[in-house]
PDB file of C-alpha atoms in Angstrom:
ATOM      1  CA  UNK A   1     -19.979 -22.899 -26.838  1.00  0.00           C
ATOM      2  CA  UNK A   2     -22.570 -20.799 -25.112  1.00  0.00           C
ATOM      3  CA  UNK A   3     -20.854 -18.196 -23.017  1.00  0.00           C
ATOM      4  CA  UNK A   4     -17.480 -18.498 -24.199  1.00  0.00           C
ATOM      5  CA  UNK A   5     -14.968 -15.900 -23.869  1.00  0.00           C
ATOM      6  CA  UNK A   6     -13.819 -13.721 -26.604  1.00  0.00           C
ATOM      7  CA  UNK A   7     -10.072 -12.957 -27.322  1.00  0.00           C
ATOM      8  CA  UNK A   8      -8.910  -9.100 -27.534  1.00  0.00           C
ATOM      9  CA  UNK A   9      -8.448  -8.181 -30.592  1.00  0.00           C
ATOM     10  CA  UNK A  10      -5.184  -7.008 -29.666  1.00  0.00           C
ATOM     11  CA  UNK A  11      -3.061  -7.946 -26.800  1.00  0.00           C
ATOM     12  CA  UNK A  12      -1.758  -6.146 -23.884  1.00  0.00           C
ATOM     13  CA  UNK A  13       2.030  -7.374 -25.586  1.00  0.00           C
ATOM     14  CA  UNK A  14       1.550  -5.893 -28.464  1.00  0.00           C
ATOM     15  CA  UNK A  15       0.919  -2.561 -26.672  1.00  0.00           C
ATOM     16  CA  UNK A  16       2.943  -2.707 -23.604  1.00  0.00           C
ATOM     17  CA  UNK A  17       5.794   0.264 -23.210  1.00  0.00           C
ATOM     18  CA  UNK A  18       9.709   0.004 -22.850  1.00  0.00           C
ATOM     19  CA  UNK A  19      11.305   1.247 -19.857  1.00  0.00           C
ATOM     20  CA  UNK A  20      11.919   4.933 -20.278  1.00  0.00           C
ATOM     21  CA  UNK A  21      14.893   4.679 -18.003  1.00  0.00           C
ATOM     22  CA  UNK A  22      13.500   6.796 -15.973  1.00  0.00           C
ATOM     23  CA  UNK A  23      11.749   6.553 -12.344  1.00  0.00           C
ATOM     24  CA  UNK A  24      11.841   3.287 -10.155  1.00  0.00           C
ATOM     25  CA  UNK A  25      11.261   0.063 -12.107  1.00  0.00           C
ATOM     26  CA  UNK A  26       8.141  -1.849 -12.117  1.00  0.00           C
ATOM     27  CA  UNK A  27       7.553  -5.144 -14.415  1.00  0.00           C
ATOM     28  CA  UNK A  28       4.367  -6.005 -15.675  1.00  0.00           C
ATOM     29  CA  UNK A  29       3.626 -10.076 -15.279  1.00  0.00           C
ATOM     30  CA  UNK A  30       0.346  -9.558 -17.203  1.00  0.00           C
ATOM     31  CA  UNK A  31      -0.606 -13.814 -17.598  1.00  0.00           C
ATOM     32  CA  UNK A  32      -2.180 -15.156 -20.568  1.00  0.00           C
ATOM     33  CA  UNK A  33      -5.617 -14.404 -19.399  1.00  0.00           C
ATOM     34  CA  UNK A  34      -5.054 -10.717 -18.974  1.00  0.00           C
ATOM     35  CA  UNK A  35      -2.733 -10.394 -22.240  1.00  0.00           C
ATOM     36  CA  UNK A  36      -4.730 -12.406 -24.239  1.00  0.00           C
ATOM     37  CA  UNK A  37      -8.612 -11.590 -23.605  1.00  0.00           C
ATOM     38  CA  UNK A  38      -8.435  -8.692 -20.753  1.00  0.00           C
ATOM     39  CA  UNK A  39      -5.862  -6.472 -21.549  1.00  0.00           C
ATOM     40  CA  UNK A  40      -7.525  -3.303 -19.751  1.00  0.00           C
ATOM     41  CA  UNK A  41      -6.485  -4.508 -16.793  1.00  0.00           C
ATOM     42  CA  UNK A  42      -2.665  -4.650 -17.738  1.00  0.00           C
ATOM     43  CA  UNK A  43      -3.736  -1.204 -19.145  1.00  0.00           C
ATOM     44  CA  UNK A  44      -4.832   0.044 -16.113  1.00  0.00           C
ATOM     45  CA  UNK A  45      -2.270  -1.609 -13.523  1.00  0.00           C
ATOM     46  CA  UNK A  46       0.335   0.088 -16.478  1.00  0.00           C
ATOM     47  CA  UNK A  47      -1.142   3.402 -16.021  1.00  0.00           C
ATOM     48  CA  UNK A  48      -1.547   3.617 -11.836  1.00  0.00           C
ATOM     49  CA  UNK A  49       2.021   2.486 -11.890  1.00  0.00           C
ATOM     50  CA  UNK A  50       2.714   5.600 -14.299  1.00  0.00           C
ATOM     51  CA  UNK A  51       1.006   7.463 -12.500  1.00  0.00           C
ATOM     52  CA  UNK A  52       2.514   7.093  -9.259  1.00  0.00           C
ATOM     53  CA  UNK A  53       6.243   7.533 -10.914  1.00  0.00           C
ATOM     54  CA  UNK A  54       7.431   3.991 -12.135  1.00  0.00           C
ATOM     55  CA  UNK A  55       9.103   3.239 -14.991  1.00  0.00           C
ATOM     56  CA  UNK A  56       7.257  -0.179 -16.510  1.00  0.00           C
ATOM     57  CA  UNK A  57       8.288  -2.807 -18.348  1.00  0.00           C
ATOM     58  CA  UNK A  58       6.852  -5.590 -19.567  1.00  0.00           C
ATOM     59  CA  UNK A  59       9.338  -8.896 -21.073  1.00  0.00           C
ATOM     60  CA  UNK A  60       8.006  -9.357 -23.928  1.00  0.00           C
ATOM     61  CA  UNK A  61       9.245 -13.648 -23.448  1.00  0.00           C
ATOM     62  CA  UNK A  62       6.572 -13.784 -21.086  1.00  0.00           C
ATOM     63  CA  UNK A  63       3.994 -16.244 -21.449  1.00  0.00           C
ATOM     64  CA  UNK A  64       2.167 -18.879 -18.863  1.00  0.00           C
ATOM     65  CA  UNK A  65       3.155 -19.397 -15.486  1.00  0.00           C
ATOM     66  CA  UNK A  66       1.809 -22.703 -15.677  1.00  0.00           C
ATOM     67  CA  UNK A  67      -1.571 -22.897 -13.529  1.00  0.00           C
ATOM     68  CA  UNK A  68      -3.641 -24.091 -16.217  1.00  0.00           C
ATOM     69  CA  UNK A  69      -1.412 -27.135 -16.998  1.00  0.00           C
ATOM     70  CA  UNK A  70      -1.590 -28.026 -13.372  1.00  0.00           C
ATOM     71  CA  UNK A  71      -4.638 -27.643 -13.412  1.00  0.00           C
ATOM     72  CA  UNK A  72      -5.270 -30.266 -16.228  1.00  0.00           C
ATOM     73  CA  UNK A  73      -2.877 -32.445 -14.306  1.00  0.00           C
ATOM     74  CA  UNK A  74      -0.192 -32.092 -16.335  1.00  0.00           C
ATOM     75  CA  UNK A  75       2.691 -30.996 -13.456  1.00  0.00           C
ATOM     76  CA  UNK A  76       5.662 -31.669 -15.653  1.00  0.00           C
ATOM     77  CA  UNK A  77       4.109 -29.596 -18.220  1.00  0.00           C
ATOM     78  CA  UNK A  78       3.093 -26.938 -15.497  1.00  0.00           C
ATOM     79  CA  UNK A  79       6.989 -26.744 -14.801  1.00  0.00           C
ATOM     80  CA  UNK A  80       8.531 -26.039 -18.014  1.00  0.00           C
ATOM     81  CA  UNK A  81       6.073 -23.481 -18.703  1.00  0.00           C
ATOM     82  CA  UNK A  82       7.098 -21.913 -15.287  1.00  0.00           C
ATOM     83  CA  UNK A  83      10.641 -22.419 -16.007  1.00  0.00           C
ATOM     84  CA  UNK A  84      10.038 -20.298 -18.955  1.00  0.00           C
ATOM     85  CA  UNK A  85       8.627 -17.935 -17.442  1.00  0.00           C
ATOM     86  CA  UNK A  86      10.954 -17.399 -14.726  1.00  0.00           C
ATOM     87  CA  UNK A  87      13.791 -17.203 -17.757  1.00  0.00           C
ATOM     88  CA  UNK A  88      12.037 -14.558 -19.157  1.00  0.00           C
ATOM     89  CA  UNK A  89      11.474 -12.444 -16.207  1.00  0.00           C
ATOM     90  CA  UNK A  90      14.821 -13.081 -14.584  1.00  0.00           C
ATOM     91  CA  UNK A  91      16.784  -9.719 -15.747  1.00  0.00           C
ATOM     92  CA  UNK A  92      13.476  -7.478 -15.140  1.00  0.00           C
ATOM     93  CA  UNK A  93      14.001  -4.700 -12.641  1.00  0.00           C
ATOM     94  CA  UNK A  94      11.848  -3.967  -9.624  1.00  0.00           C
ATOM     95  CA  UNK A  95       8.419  -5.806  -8.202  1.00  0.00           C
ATOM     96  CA  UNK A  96       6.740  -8.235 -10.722  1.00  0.00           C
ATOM     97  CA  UNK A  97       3.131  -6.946 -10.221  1.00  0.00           C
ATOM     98  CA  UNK A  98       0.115  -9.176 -11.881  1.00  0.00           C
ATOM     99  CA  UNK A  99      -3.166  -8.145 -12.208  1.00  0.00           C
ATOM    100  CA  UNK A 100      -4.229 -11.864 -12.027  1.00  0.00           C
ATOM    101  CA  UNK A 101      -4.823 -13.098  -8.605  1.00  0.00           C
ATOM    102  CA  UNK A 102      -4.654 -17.230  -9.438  1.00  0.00           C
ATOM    103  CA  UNK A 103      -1.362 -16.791 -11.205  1.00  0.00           C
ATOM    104  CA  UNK A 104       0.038 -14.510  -8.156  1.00  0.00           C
ATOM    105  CA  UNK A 105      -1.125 -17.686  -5.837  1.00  0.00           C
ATOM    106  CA  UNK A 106       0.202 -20.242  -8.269  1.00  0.00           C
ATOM    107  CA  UNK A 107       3.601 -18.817  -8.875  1.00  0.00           C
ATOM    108  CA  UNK A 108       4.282 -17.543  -5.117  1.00  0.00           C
ATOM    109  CA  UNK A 109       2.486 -20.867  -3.489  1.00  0.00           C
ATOM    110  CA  UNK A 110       1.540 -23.520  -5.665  1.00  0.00           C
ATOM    111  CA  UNK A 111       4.524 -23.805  -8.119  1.00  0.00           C
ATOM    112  CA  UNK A 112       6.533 -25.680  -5.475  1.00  0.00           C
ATOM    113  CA  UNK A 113       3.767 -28.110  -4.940  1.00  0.00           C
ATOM    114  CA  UNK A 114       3.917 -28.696  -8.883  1.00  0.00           C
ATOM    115  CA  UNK A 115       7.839 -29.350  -8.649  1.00  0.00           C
ATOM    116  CA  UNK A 116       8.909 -26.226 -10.327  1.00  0.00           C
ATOM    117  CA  UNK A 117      12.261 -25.657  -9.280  1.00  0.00           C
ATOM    118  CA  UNK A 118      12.949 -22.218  -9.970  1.00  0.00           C
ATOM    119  CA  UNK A 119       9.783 -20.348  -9.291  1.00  0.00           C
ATOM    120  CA  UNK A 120      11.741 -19.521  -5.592  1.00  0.00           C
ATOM    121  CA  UNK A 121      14.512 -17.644  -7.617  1.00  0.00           C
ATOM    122  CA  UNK A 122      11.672 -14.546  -8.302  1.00  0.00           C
ATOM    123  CA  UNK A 123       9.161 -15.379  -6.017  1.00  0.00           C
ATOM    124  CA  UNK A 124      10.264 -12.687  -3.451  1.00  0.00           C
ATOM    125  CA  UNK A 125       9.454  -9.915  -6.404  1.00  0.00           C
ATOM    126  CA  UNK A 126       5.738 -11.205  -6.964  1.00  0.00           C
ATOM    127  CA  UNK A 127       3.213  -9.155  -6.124  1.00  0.00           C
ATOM    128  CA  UNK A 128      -0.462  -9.354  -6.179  1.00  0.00           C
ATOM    129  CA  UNK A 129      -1.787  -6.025  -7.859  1.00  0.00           C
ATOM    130  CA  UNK A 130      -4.839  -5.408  -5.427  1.00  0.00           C
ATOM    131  CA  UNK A 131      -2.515  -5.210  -2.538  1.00  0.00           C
ATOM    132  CA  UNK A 132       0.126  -3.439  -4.045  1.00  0.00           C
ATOM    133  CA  UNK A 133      -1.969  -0.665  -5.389  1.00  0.00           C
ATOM    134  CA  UNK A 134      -3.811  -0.503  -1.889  1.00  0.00           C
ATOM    135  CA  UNK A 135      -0.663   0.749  -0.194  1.00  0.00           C
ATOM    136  CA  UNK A 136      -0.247   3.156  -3.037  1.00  0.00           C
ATOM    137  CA  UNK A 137      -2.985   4.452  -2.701  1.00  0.00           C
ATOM    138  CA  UNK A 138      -3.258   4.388   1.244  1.00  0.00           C
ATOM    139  CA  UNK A 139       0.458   6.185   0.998  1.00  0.00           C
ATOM    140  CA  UNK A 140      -0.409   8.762  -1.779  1.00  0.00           C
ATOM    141  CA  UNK A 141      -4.197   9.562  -1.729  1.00  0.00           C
ATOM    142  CA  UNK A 142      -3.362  12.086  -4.142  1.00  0.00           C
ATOM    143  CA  UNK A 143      -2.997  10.148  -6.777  1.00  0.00           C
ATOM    144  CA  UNK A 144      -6.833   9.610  -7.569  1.00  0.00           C
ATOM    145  CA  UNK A 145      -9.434  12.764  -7.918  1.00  0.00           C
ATOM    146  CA  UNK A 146     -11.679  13.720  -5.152  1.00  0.00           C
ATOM    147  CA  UNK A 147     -15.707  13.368  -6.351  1.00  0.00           C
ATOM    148  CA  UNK A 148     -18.904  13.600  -4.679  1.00  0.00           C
ATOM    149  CA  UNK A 149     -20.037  11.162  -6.948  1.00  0.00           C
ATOM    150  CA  UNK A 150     -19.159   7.458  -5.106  1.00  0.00           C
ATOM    151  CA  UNK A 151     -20.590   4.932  -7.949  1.00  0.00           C
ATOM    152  CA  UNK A 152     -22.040   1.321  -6.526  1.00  0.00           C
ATOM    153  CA  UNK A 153     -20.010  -1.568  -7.771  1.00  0.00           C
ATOM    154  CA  UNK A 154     -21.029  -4.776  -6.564  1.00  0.00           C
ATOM    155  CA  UNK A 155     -17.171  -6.745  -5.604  1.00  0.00           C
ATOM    156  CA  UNK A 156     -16.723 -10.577  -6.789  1.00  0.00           C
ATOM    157  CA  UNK A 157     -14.636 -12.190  -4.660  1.00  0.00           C
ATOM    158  CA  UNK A 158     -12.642 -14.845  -7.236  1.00  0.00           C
ATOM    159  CA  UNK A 159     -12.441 -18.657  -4.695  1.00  0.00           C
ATOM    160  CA  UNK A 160      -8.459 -18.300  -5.390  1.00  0.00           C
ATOM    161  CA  UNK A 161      -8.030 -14.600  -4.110  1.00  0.00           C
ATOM    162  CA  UNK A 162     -10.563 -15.228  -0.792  1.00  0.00           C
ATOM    163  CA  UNK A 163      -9.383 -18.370   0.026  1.00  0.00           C
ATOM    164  CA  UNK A 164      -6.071 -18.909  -1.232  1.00  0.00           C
ATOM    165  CA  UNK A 165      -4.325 -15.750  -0.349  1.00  0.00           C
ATOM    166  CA  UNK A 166      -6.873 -14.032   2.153  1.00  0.00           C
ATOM    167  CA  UNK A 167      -8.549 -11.009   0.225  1.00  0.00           C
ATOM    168  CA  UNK A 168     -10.872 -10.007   1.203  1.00  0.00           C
ATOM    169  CA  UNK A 169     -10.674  -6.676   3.061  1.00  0.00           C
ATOM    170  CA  UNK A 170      -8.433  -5.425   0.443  1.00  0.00           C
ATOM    171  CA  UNK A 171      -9.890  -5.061  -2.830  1.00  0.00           C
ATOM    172  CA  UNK A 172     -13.013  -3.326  -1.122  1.00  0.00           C
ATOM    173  CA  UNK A 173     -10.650  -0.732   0.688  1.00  0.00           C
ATOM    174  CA  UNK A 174      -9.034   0.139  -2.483  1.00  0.00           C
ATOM    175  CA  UNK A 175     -12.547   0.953  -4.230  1.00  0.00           C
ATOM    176  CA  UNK A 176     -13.526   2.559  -1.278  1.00  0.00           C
ATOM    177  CA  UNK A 177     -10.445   4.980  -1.287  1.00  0.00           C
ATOM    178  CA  UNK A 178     -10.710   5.642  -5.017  1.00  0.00           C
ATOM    179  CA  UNK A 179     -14.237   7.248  -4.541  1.00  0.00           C
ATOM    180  CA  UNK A 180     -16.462   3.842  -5.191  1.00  0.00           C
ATOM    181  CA  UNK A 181     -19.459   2.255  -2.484  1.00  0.00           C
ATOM    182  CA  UNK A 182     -19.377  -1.405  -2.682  1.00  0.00           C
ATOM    183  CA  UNK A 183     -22.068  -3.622  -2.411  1.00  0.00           C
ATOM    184  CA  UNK A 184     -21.328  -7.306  -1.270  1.00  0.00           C
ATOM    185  CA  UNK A 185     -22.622 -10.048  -3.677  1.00  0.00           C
ATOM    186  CA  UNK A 186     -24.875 -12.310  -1.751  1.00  0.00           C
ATOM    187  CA  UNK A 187     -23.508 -15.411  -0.913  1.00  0.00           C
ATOM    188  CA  UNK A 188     -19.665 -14.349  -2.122  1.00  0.00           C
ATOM    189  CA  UNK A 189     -17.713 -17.312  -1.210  1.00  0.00           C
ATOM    190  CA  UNK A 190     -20.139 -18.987  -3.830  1.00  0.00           C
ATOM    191  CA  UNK A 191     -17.772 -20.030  -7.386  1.00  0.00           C
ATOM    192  CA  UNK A 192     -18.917 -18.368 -10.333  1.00  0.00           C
ATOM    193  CA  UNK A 193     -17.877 -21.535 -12.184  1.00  0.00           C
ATOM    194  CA  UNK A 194     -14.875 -20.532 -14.357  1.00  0.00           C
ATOM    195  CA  UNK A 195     -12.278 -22.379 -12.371  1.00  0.00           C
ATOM    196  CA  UNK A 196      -9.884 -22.595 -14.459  1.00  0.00           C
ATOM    197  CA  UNK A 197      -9.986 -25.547 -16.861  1.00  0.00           C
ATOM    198  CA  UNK A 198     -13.338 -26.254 -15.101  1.00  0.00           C
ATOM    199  CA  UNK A 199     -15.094 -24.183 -17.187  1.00  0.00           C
ATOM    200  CA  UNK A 200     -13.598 -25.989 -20.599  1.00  0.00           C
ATOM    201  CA  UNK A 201     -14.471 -29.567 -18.942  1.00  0.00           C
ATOM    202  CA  UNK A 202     -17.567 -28.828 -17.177  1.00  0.00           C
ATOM    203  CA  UNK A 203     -19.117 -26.019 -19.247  1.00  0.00           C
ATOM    204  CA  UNK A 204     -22.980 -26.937 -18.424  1.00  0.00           C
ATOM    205  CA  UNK A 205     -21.883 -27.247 -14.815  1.00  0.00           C
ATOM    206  CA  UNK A 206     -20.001 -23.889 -14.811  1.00  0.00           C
ATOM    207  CA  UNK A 207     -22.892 -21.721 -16.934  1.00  0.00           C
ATOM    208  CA  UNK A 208     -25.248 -22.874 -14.159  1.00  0.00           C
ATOM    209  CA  UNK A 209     -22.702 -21.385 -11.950  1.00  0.00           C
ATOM    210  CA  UNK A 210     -22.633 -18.286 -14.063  1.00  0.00           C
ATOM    211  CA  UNK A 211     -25.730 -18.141 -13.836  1.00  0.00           C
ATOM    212  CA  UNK A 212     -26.387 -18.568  -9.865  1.00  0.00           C
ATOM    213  CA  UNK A 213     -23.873 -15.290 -10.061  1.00  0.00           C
ATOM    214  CA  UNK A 214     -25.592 -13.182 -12.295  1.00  0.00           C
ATOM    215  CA  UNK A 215     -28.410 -13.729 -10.522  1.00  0.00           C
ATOM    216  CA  UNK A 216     -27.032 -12.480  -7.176  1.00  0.00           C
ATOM    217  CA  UNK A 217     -25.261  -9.433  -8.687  1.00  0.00           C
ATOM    218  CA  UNK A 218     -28.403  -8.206 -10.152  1.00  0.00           C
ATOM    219  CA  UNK A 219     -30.099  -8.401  -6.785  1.00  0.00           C
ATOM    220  CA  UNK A 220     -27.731  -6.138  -5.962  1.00  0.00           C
ATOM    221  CA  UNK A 221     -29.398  -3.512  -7.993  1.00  0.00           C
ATOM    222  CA  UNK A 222     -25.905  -2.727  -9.105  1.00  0.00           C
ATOM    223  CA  UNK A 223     -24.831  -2.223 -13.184  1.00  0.00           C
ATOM    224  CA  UNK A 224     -20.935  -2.312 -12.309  1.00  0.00           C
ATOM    225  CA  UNK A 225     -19.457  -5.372 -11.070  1.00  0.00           C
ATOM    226  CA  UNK A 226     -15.345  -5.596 -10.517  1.00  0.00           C
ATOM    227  CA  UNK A 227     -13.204  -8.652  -8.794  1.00  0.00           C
ATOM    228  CA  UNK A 228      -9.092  -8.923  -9.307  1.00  0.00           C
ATOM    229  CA  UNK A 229      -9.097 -11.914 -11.543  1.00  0.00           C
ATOM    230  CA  UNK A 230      -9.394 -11.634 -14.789  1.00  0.00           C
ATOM    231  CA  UNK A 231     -10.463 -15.280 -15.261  1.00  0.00           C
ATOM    232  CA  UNK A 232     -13.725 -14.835 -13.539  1.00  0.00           C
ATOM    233  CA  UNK A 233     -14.435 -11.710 -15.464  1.00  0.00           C
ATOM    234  CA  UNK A 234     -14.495 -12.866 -18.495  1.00  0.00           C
ATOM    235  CA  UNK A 235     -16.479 -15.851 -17.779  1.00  0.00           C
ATOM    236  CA  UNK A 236     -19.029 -13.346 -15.686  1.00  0.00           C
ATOM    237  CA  UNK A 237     -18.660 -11.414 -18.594  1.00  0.00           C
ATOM    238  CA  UNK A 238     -19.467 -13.847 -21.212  1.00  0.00           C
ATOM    239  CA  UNK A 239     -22.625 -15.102 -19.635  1.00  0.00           C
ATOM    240  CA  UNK A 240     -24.123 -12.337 -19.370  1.00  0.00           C
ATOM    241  CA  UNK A 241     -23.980 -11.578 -22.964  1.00  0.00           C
ATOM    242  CA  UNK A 242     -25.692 -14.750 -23.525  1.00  0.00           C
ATOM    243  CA  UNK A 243     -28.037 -14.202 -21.088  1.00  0.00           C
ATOM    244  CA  UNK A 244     -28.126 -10.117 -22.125  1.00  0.00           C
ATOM    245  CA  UNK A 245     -27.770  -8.802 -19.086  1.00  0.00           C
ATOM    246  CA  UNK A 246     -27.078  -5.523 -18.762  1.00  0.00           C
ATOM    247  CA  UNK A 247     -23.628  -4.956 -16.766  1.00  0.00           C
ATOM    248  CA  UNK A 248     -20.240  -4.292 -17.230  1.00  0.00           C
ATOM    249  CA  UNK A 249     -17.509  -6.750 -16.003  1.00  0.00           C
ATOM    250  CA  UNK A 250     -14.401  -4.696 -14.842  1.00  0.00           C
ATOM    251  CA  UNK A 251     -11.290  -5.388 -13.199  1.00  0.00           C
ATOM    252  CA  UNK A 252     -10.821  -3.532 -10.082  1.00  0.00           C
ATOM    253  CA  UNK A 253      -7.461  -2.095 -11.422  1.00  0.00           C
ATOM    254  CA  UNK A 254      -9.776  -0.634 -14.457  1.00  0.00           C
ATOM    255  CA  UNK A 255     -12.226   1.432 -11.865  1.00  0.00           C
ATOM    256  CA  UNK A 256      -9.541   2.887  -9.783  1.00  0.00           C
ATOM    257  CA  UNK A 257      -7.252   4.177 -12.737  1.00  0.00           C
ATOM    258  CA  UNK A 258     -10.436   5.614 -14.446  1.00  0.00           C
ATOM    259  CA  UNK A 259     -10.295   7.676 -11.340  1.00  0.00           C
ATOM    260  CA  UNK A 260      -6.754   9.081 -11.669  1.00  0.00           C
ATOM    261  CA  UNK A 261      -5.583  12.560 -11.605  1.00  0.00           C
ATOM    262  CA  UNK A 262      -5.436  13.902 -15.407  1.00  0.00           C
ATOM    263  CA  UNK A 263      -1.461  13.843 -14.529  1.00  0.00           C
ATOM    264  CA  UNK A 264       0.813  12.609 -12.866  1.00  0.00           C
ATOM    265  CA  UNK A 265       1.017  13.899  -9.351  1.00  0.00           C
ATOM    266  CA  UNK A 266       4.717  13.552  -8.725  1.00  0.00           C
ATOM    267  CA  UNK A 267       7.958  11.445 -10.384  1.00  0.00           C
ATOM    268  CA  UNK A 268       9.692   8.983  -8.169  1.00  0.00           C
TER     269      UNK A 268
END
C-alpha cells in the first residue's frame, strides 16, 4: 500500500532500561505505535526523564491499551486488551507518562465509554508527555542548553490532542522554551488522515488527506515538522516518502531532548 508505515527495526521494548533504584520513579507507557514503529520518541521521553533525575521503567507486559479495537468497533475486545494492560502496569512506581496523545485520551477518557472496568484503578497516574515535560521544563529551564540558534519547526496539531484533551498552547510552549520558533500549519484543525484504523479502511481517502497536509507544511517553508502523536507521524511520514518530499517527521519529545544539557543537571 502506497504510503504505508514501516516497522522499527527494533523496538523501544527491546531497548528500554530497568529501574536503577535510584531517583524518583517514572514508568514508561510507550503504546504499540511508539514501541513498534516510533521508538525515538520513547527514546527521547526516556532520556528527558533521565535527565531531569527519574529512575524509568518500562513493564515489559505492556502492550495495547485498546483504542484501535474500539476503534474497529470491537468494545469487548477494546476491554480485555485494556484489562491487560492495566495488569501489567499495576505494580509500576510513579506517573505512567506516554508519548502518545490518543492512547493518553483513550485510557484516561474513553476507556469507560468502551466498558473497561479497570482503566479507573491507574487512571490517576496517566500522564500525557507534552504536558508533563512542559512543567519540567517551565520548573527547571536548566535542563536544556541555551543557543542563539532557534530552528523553525512547523507544529501538527494531531484531531485527538486539539480536540479531545485541549492542546494546543502546550506543545508550542515547550518548543518554544527548548530554543525552537514554530510556525503554525495552515488550516491545523484540518486531519491529516491517519485516524486510527481510518487510514487501514479508507487508505485513498486518508493519502488525499496526507496529501492536503504535506501540502500546507511545505508552504510553511519549514523542513522540520513535530506533533505529540506518533500515529500521525508516521503516516505524515510515510507520505512523504512516496511523494519524496523532503522533511523530517519528529515527535516533539525527539526535538526537545536533542536539546538537552550533555549531563544531567541535577539527581532527584
Amino acid at each position: 500500500m502506497a504510503g504505508a508505515p514501516k516497522l522499527a527495526g527494533r523496538p523501544y521494548r527491546d531497548r528500554a532500561p530497568q529501574p536503577r533504584g535510584r531517583g524518583e520513579p517514572l514508568t514508561i507507557f510507550a503504546s504499540c505505535m511508539a514501541d513498534r514503529a516510533l521508538p525515538e520518541a520513547a527514546v527521547a521521553l526516556e532520556r528527558i526523564a533521565v535527565a531531569a533525575g527519574f529512575d524509568v521503567g518500562f513493564p515489559k507486559g505492556q502492550w495495547c491499551c485498546g483504542l484501535i479495537s474500539a476503534n474497529a468497533g470491537d468494545f469487548a475486545g477494546a476491554c480485555k486488551l485494556n484489562t491487560s494492560l492495566v495488569a501489567s502496569l499495576r505494580n509500576s512506581k510513579g506517573p505512567i507518562v506516554t508519548p502518545s496523545a490518543s492512547c493518553f485520551g483513550a485510557f484516561t477518557i474513553d476507556a469507560a465509554d468502551w466498558g473497561a472496568k479497570r482503566a479507573s484503578e491507574l487512571a490517576p497516574r496517566f500522564r500525557d508527555s507534552t504536558r508533563f515535560v512542559l512543567q519540567l521544563l517551565e520548573q527547571r529551564p536548566e535542563l536544556v542548553r541555551r543557543s542563539d540558534q532557534r530552528p523553525r519547526v512547523a507544529y501538527h496539531d494531531s484531531c485527538q490532542s486539539l480536540r479531545q484533551l485541549g492542546l494546543k498552547r502546550e506543545p508550542r510552549r515547550l518548543l518554544e522554551l527548548a530554543g525552537y520558533e514554530v510556525v503554525d500549519i495552515p488550516d491545523i484543525a484540518k486531519c491529516c488522515g491517519f485516524g486510527g484504523t481510518f487510514s487501514v479502511d479508507w487508505p485513498g481517502v486518508a493519502a488525499r488527506l496526507a496529501q492536503w497536509k504535506l501540502e500546507a507544511i511545505a508552504r510553511t517553508g519549514c523542513s522540520l515538522v513535530a506533533s505529540d502523536n506518533p500515529g500521525c507521524l508516521v503516516h505524515i511520514a510515510a507520505n512523504a516518502r512516496a511523494r519524496r518530499q523532503e522533511v523530517r517527521i519528529a515527535h516533539v519529545l525527539e526535538l526537545v531532548a536533542e536539546r538537552l544539557e550533555p549531563r544531567p543537571v541535577s539527581a532527584r
